[in-house]
XYZ file of C-alpha atoms in Angstrom:
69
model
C -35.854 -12.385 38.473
C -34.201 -10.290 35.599
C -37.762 -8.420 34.643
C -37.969 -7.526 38.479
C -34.363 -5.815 38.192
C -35.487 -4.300 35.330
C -38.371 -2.814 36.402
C -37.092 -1.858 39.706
C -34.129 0.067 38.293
C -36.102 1.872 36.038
C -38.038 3.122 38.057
C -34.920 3.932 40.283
C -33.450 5.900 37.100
C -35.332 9.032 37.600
C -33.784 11.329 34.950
C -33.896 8.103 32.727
C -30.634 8.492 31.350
C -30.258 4.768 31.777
C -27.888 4.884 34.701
C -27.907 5.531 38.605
C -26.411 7.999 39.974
C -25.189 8.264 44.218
C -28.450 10.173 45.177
C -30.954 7.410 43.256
C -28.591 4.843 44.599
C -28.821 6.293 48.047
C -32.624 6.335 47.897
C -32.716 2.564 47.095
C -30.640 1.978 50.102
C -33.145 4.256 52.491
C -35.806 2.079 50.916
C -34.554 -1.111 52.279
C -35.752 0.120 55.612
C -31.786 -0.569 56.791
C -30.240 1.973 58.830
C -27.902 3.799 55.937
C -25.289 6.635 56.151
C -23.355 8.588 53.934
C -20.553 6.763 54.528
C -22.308 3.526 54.131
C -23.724 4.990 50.524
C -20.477 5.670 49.683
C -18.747 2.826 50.431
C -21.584 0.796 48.521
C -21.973 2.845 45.555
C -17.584 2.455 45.125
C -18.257 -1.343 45.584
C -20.848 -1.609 42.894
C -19.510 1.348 40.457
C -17.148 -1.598 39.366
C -15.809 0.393 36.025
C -15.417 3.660 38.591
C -17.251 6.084 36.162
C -19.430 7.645 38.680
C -22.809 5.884 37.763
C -24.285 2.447 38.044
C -25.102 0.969 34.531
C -27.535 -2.077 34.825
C -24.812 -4.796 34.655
C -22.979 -2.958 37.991
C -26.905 -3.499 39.514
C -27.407 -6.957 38.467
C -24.328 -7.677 39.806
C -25.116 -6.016 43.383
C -28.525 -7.136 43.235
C -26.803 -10.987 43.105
C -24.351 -10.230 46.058
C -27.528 -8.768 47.888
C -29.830 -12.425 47.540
């Protein structure tokens, strides 16, 4: 649920500045155990950066976390 998100991307959000950036988003992806490129980062992190300002705010997460279940 929500607190799980929560939790999760905090702990994701290394320099705590409330947001992740490519290389923390990259590192959830190498997590999943899925083979993941660069390209396939990329392409991810432009799908869920939905307001295109470089970083993944918790909404953007949720919101890929959804599409992901």
């Amino acid at each position: 649920g929500w607190k799980e998100f929560s939790e999760c991307f905090r702990i994701f959000d290394k320099n705590g500045d409330g947001f992740l950036d490519r290389a923390e988003f990259g590192e959830i992806l190498h997590l999943t155990g899925e083979t993941v490129t660069e390209e396939d980062i990329d392409e991810m992190f432009g799908e869920s950066d939905s307001n295109k300002d470089g970083k993944i705010d918790f909404d953007e997460f949720l919101k890929m976390m959804e599409n992901v279940q």
